[in-house]
Coordinates of C-alpha atoms and ligand atoms in Angstrom, one line a residue:
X1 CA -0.1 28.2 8.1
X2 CA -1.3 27.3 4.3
X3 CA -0.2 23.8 3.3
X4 CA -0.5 22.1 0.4
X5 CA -1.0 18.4 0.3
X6 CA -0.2 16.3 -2.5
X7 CA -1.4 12.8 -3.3
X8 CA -2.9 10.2 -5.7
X9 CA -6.1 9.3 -4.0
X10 CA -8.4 11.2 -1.8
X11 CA -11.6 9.7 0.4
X12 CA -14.5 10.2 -0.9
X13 CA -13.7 10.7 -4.5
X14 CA -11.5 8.3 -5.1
X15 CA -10.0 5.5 -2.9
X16 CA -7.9 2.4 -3.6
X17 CA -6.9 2.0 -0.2
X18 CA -6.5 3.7 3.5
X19 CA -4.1 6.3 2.1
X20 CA -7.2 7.9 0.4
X21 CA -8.9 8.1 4.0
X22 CA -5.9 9.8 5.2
X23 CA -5.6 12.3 2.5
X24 CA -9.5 13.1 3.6
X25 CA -9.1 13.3 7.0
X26 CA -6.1 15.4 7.8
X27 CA -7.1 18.7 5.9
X28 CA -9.9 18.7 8.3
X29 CA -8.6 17.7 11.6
X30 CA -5.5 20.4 10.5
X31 CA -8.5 22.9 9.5
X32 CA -9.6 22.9 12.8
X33 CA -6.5 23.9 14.9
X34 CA -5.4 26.8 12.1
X35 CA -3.8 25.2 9.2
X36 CA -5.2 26.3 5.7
X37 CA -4.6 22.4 3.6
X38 CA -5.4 22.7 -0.1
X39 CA -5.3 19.2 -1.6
X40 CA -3.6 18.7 -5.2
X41 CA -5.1 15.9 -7.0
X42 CA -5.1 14.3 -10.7
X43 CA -8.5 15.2 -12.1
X44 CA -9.5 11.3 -12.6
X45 CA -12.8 10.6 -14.2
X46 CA -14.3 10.7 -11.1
X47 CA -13.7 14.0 -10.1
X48 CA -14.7 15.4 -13.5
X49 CA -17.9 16.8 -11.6
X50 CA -15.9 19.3 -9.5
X51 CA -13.4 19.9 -12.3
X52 CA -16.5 21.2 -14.1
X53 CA -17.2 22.9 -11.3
X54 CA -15.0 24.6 -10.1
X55 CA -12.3 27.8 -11.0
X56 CA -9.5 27.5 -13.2
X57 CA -6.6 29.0 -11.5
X58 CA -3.6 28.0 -13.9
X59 CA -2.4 26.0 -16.7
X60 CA 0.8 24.8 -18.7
X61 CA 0.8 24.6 -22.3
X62 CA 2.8 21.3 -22.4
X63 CA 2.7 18.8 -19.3
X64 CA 4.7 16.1 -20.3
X65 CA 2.8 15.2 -24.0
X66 CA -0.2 17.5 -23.5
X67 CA -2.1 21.0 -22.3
X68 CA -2.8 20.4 -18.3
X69 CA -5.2 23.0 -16.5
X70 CA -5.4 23.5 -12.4
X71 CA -8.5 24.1 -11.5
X72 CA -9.7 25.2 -7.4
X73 CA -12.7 23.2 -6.6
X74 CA -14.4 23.1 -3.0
X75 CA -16.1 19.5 -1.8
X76 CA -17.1 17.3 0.9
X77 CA -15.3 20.3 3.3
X78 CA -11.9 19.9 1.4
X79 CA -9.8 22.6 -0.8
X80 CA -9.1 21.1 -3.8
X81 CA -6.4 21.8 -6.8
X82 CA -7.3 19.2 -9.5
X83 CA -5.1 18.5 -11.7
X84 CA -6.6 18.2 -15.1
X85 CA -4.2 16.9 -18.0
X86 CA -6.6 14.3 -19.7
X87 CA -3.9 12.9 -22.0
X88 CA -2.4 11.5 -18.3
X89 CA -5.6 11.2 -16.0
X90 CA -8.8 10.6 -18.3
X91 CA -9.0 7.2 -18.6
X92 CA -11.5 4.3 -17.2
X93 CA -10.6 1.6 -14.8
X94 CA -8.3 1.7 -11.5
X95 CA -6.4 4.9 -11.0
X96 CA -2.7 2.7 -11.2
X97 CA -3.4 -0.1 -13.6
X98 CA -4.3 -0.5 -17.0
X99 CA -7.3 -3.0 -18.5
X100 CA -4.6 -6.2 -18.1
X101 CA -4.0 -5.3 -14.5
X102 CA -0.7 -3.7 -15.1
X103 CA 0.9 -0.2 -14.2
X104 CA -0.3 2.3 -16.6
X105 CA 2.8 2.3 -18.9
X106 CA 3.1 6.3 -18.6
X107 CA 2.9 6.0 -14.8
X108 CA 6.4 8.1 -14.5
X109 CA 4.8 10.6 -16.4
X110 CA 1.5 10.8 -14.8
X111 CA 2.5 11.3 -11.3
X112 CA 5.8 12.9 -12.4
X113 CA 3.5 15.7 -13.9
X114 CA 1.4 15.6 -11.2
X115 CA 5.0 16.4 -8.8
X116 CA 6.1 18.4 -11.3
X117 CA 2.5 21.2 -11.2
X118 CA 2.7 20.5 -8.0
X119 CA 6.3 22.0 -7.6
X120 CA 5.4 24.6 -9.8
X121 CA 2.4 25.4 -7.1
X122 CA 4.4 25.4 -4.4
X123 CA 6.7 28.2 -5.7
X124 CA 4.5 30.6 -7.2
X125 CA 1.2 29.7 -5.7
X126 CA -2.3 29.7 -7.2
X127 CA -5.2 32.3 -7.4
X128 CA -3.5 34.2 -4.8
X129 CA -3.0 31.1 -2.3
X130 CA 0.7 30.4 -1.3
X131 CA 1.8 27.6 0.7
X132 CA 4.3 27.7 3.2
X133 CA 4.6 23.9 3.2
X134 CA 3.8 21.3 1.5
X135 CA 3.2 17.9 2.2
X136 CA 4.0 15.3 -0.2
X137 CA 2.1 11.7 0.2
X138 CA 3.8 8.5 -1.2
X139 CA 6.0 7.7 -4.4
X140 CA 3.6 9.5 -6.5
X141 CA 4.5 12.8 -4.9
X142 CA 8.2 11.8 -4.3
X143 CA 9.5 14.3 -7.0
X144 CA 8.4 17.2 -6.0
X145 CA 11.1 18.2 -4.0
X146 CA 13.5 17.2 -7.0
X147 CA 11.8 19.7 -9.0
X148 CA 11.7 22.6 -6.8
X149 CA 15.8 21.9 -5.9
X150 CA 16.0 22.4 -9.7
X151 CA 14.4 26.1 -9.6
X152 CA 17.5 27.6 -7.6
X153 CA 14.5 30.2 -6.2
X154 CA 14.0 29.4 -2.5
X155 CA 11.4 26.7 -2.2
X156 CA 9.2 26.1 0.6
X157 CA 10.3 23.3 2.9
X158 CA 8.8 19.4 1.9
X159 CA 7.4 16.5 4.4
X160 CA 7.5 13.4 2.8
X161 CA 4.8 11.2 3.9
X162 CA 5.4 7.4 3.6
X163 CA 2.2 5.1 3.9
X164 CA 3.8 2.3 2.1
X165 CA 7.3 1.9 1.6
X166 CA 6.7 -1.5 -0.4
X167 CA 5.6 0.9 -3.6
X168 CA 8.6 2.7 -4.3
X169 CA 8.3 4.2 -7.7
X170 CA 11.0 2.6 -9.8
X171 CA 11.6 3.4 -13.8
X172 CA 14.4 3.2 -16.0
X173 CA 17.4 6.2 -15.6
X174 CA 16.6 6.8 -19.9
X175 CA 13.0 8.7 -18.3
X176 CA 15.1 11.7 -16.8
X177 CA 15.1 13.5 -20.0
X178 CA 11.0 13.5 -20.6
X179 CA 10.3 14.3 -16.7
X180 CA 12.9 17.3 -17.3
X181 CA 14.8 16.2 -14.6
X182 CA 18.4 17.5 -14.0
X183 CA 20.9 14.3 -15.2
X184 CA 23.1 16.2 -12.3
X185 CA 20.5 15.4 -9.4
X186 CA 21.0 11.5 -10.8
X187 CA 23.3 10.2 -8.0
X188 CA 23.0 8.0 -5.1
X189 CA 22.1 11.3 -2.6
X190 CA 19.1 12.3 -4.6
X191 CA 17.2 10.4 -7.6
X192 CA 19.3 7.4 -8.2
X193 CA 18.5 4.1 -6.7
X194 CA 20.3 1.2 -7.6
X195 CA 20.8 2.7 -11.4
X196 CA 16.9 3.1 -11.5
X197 CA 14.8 6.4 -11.0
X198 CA 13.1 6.1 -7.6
X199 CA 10.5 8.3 -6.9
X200 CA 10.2 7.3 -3.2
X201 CA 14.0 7.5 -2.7
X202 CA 14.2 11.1 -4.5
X203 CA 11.7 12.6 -2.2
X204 CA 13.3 10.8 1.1
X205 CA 16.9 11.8 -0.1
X206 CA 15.8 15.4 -1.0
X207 CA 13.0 16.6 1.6
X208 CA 13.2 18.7 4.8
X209 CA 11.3 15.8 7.1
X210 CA 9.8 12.3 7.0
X211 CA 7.1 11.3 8.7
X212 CA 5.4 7.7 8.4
X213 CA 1.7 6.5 10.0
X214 CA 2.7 5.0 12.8
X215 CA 5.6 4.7 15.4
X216 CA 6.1 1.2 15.2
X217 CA 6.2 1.4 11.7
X218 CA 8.8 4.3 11.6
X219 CA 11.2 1.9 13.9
X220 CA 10.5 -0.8 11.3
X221 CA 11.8 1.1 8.7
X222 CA 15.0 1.5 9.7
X223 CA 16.0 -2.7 9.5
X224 CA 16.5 -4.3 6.5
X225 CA 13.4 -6.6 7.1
X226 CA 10.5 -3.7 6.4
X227 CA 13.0 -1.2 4.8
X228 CA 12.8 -2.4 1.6
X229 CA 16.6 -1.3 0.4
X230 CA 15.7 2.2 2.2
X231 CA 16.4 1.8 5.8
X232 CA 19.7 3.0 5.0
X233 CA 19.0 6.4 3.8
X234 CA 15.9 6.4 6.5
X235 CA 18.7 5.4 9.1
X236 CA 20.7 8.7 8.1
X237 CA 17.1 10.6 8.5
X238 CA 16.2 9.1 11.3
X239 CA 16.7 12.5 13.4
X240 CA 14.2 14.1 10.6
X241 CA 12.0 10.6 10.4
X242 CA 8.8 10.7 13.2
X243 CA 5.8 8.3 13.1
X244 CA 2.5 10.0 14.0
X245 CA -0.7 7.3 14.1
X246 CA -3.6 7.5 11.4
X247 CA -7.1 8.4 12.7
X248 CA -10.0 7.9 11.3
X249 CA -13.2 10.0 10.1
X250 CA -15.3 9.8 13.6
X251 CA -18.1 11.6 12.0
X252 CA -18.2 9.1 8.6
X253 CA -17.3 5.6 10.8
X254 CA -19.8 6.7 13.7
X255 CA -22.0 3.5 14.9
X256 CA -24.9 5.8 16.3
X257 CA -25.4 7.2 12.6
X258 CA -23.7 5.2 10.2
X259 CA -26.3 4.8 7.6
X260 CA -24.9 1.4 6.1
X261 CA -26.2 0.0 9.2
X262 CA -29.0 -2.1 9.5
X263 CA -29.6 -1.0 13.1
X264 CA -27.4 1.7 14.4
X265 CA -26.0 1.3 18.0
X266 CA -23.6 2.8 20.7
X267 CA -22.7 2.3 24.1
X268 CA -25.6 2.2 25.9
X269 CA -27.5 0.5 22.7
X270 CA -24.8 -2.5 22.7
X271 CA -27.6 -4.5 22.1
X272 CA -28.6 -3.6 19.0
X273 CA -25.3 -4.6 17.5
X274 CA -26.9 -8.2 17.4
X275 CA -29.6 -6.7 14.4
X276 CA -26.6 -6.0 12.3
X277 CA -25.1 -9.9 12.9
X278 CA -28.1 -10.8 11.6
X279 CA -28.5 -9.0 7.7
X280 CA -24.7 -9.0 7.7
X281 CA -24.9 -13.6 8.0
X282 CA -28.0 -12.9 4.7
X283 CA -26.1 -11.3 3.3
X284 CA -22.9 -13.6 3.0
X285 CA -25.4 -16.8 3.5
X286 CA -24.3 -17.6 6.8
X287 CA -25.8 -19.8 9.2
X288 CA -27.8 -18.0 11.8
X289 CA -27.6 -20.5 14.9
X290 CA -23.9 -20.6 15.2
X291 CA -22.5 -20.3 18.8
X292 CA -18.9 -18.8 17.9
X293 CA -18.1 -15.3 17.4
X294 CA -18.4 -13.9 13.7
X295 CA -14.5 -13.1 11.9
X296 CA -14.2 -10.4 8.9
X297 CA -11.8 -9.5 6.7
X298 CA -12.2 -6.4 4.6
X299 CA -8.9 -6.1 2.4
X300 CA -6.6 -6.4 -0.3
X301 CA -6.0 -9.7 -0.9
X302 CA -2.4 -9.3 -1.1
X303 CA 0.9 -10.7 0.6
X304 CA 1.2 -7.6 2.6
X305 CA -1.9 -8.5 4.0
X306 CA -1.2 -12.5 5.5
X307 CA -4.5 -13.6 4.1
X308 CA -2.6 -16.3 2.8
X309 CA -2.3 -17.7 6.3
X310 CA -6.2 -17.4 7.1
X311 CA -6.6 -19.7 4.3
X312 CA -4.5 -22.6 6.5
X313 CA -6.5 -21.7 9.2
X314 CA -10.0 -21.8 8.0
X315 CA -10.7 -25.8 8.7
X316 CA -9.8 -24.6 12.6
X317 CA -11.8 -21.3 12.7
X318 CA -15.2 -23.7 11.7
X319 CA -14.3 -26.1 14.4
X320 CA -14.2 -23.7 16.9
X321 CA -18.1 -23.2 16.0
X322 CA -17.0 -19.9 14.3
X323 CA -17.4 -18.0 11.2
X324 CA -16.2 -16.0 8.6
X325 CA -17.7 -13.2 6.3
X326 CA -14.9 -12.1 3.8
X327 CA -14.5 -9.2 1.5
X328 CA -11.5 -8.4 -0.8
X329 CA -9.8 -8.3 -3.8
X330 CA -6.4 -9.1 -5.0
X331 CA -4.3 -11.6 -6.1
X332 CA -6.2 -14.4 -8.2
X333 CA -5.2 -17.4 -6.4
X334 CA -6.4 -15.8 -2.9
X335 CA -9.5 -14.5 -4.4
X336 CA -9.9 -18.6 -5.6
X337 CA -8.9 -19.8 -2.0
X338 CA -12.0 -18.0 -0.9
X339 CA -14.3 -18.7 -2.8
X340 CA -13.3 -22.6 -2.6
X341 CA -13.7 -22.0 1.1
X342 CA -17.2 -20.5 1.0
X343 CA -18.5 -23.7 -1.5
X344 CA -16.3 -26.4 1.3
X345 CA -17.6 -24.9 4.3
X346 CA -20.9 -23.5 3.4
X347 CA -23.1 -21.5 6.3
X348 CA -19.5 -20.9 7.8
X349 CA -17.6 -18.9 5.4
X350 CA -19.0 -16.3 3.2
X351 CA -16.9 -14.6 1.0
X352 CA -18.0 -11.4 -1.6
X353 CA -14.8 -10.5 -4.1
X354 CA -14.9 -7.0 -5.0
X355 CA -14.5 -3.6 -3.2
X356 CA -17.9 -2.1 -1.7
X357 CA -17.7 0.5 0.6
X358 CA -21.4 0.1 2.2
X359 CA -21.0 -3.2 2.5
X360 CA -17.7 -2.6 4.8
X361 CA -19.8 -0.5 7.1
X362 CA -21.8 -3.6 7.5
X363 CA -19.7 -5.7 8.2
X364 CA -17.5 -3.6 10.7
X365 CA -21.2 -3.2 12.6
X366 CA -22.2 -6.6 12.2
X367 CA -19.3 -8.9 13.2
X368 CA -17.7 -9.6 16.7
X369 CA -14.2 -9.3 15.2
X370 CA -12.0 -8.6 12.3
X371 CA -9.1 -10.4 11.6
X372 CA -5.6 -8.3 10.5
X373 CA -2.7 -11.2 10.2
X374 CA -0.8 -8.7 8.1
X375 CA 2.9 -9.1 7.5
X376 CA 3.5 -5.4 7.3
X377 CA 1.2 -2.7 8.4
X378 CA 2.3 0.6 8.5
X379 CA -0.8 2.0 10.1
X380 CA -3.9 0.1 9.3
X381 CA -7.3 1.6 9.4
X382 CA -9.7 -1.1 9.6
X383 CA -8.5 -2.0 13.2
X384 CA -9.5 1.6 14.5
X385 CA -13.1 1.3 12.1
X386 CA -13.0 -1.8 14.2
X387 CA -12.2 -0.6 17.9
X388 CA -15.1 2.2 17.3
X389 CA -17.8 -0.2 16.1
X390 CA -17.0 -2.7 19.2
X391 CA -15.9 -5.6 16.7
X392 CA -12.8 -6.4 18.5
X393 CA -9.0 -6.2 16.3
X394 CA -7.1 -9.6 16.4
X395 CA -4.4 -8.9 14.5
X396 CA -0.5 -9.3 14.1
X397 CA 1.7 -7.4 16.4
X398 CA 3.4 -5.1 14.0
X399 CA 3.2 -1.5 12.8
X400 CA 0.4 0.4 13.3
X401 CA -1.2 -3.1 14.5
X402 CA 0.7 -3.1 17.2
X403 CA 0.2 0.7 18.2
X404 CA -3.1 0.6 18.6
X405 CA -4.6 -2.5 19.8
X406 CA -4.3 -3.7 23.3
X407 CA -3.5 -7.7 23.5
X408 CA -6.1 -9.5 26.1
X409 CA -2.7 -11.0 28.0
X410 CA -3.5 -11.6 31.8
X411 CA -2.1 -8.6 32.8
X412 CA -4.4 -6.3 30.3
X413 CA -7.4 -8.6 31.3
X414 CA -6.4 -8.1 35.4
X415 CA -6.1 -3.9 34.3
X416 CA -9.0 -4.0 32.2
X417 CA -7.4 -2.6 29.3
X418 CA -7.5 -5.1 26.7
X419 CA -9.3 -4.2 23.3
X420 CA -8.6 -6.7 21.6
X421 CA -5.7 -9.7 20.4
X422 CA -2.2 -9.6 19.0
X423 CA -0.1 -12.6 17.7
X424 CA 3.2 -12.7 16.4
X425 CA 5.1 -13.8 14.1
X426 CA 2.7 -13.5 11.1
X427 CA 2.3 -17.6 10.8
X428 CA -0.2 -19.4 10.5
X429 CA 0.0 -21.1 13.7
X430 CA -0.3 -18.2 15.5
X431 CA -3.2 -17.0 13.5
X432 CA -4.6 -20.0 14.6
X433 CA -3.7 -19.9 18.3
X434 CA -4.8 -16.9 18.2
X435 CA -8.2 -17.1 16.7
X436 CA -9.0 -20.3 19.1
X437 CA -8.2 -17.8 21.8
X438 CA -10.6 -15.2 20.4
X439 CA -13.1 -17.9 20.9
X440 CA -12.3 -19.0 24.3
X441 CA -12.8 -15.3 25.4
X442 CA -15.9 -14.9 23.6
X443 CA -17.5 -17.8 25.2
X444 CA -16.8 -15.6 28.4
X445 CA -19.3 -12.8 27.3
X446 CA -19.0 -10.7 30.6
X447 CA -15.1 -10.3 29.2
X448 CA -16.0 -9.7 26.3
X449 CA -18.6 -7.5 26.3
X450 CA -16.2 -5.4 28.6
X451 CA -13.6 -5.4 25.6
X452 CA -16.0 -4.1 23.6
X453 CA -16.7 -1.0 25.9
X454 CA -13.4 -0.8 25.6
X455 CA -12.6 -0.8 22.4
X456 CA -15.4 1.6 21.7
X457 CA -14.1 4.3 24.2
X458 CA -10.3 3.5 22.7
X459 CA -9.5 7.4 21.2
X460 CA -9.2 6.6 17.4
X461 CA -9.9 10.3 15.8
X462 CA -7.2 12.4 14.2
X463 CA -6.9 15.0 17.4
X464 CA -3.4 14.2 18.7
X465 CA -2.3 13.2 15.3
X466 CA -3.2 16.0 13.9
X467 CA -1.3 18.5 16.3
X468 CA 1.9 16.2 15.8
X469 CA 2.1 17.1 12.3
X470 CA 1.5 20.9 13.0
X471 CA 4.2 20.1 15.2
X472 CA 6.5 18.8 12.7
X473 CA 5.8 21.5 10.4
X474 CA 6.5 24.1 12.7
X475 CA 9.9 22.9 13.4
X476 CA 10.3 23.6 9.6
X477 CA 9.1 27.0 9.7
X478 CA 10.9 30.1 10.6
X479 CA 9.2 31.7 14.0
X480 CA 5.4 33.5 13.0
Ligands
ADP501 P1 -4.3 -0.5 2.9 O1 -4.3 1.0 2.6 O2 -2.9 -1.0 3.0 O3 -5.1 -1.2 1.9 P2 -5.7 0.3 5.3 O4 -6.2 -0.6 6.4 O5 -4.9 1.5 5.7 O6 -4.9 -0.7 4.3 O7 -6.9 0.9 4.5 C1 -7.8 0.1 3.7 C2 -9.0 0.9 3.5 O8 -9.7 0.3 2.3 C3 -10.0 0.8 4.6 O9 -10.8 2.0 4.6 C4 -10.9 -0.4 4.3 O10 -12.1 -0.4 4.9 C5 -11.0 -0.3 2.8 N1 -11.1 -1.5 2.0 C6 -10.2 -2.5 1.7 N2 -10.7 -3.4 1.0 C7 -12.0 -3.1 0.8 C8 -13.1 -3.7 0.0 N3 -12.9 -4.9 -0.6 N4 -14.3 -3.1 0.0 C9 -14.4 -2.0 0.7 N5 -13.5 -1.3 1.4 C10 -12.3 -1.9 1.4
GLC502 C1 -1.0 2.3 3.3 C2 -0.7 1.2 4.4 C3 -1.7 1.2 5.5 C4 -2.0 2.6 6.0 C5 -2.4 3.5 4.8 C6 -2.8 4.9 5.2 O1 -1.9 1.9 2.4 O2 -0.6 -0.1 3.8 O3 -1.2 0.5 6.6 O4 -3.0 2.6 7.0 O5 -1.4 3.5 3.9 O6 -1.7 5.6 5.8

């Protein structure tokens, strides 16, 4: 089966979040039980390498205000079709936002002629190479099934792939005419939403099947609470809407080789975790004595993300004889709550801002927990990097969160299945209930240290997963 996956963002070459992880990960675990995954990708400046590289295999003469060329490139084990059109992709900074932090003001026409190739692609192929499938991730691929419903030729079916439904893809209806899109398809059924453009909606409306990151987070869509103004559409889907769990890389996030580590470590080295505590507290100029068990946060500083509530917490977390190593960035006023904290409570909390991948490695080898207090979490990855390093999850029960941590209740204690701690709701009281129960159980280190086994043994790869989408698109493809 030859599928072609597009997306924005793509682990290792670039990665503003878990969805690039994903988009890395799946080609592979599908490579290994048949599938032939090509990846379509907008040649960013950091990808110019393999673009330079690599073959070109097509071209358009005018993609939306300028020549674009597709070029096959092969790296880090993945298929790729890069996307070059440097009057859309070739430009410094974060792949969504301009110098000033805001969308790119030609975002509709950068991913819409990224859809837009794409669709073009998935009719008439590349180099020989035809998909059977494709598999569209997120608002920035939302349109290609609008485009190929415009051909009238038979199109290969679509799976729309929702990460985050909070990013939606929203422009004004007067952009129709320069994307080339059909004023016809404008209608509450397929592009319109709410008298705006939605990406998102388009591809939900128009696909053959939805699938979302976790179970949870697929029942979650369908209330107005995590919907978003969708879960009415996604309520009409729902027979076509199935929520298969993230994995993770096991080979890149593997404690017995993970070279970010100071000391690597598995099951039978447990002890060697403790040389990791250590240069992860230099490195965030924490105190080394300290009793209680050591937090992190590696994330976005955002809403989505509850970090707000850690902030009220923080006073507590130090009185428990605990502390915190932080690394984020966001929005300004959290990145300044932490960095306040680290001056008031110094030796206690440590916080880095920025994004550093290394350093993450670290820190998921090096600390006893992590703390998720998310709002929303459709899967979460941090929580599996977590379970497989034996730095325990305590996060909020929802989404993915709440698929693949066990709580330490007494009845998962009494079964010995507990890998770790959920609270809910996202307050902050509950955070803080729940970190002053993290510490009560880590003062009992026999428990603990058999949570950590635990956790470590907790299946967090992308078999399973993996076979459930080959599952979904099989249901879409006529009998091989
Ligand atoms: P989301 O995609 O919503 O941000 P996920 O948990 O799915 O959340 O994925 C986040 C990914 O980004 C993880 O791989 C995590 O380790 C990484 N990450 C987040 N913030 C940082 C940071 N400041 N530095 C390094 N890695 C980060
Ligand atoms: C999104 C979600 C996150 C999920 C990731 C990969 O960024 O916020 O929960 O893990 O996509 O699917």
């Amino acid at each position: 089966m030859n599928v072609l996956f597009v997306a924005s963002e793509c682990a290792p070459f670039v990665k503003t979040g878990g969805l690039a992880d994903v988009i890395g990960a799946v080609p592979k675990a599908l490579g290994s039980i048949g599938a032939q995954v090509k990846v379509m990708l907008p040649a960013y400046p950091a990808l110019a390498m393999h673009v330079a590289s690599g073959t070109e295999v097509g071209g358009f003469g005018d993609l939306f205000g300028g020549p674009a060329r597709l070029v096959a490139a092969e790296a880090d084990g993945l298929d790729l079709l890069l996307l070059d059109a440097p009057h859309l992709f070739d430009r410094p900074g974060n792949i969504y936002l301009d110098q000033n932090g805001k969308d790119w003001f030609d975002n509709h026409l950068r991913f819409g002629g990224l859809c837009f190739a794409a669709a073009q692609v998935a009719q008439h192929g590349a180099a020989g190479w035809r998909p059977d499938l494709v598999n569209a991730h997120d608002w920035q691929a939302g349109l290609v099934p609008a485009y190929l419903r415009q051909t009238g030729v038979t199109p290969p079916p679509v799976v729309m792939t929702i990460h985050n439904i909070a990013f939606q893809g929203l422009f004004p209806q007067d952009v129709l005419e320069v994307l080339r899109l059909d004023r016809r398809l404008f209608t509450p059924d397929a592009l319109e939403f709410y008298g705006q453009l939605g990406f998102l909606k388009s591809g939900l409306a128009l696909c053959d099947a939805i699938t979302t990151v976790s179970p949870t987070y697929a029942r979650e869509l369908l209330t107005p609470d995590f919907g978003m103004g969708l879960e009415g559409l996604l309520q009409e889907r729902q027979k076509d809407l199935t929520g298969i769990l993230n994995g993770i890389d096991v080979e890149i996030w593997n404690p017995e080789t993970d070279p970010h580590l100071a000391k690597p470590y598995g099951l039978r080295s447990l002890k060697s975790k403790a040389a990791n505590k250590t240069a992860l507290r230099k490195r965030f100029g924490l105190e080394a004595a300290v009793a209680g068990p050591l937090f992190c946060v590696i994330s976005r500083l955002t809403t989505q993300k509850g970090l707000d509530l850690l902030v009220d917490c923080l006073p507590d977390l130090v009185a428990e004889d605990a502390q915190l190593a932080l690394l984020g960035s966001g929005e300004g006023w959290m990145e300044q709550a932490f960095a306040e904290a680290a001056t008031r409570f110094p030796g206690r909390v440590g916080t880095i801002i920025g994004y550093d991948e290394p350093l993450s490695h670290l820190m998921q080898g090096g600390s006893d927990a992590i703390l998720i207090p998310s709002r929303f979490e459709p899967c979460g990855l941090t929580q599996l990097y977590g379970l497989r390093y034996g730095t325990l999850p305590v996060v909020a029960r929802t989404g993915g969160l709440a698929d693949t941590v066990i709580d330490a209740n007494e009845a998962a204690l009494t079964a010995n299945c507990a890998t770790g701690l959920q609270f809910a709701p996202a307050t902050a009281e509950r955070l803080r209930q729940a970190i002053v129960r993290t510490c009560a159980l880590y003062r009992d280190q026999k428990t603990w240290a058999g949570m950590m086994r635990r956790a470590m043994r907790h299946p967090v790869g992308w078999d399973g997963s993996a076979a459930a989408y080959a599952a979904v698109y099989d249901r879409l493809l006529p009998a091989r």
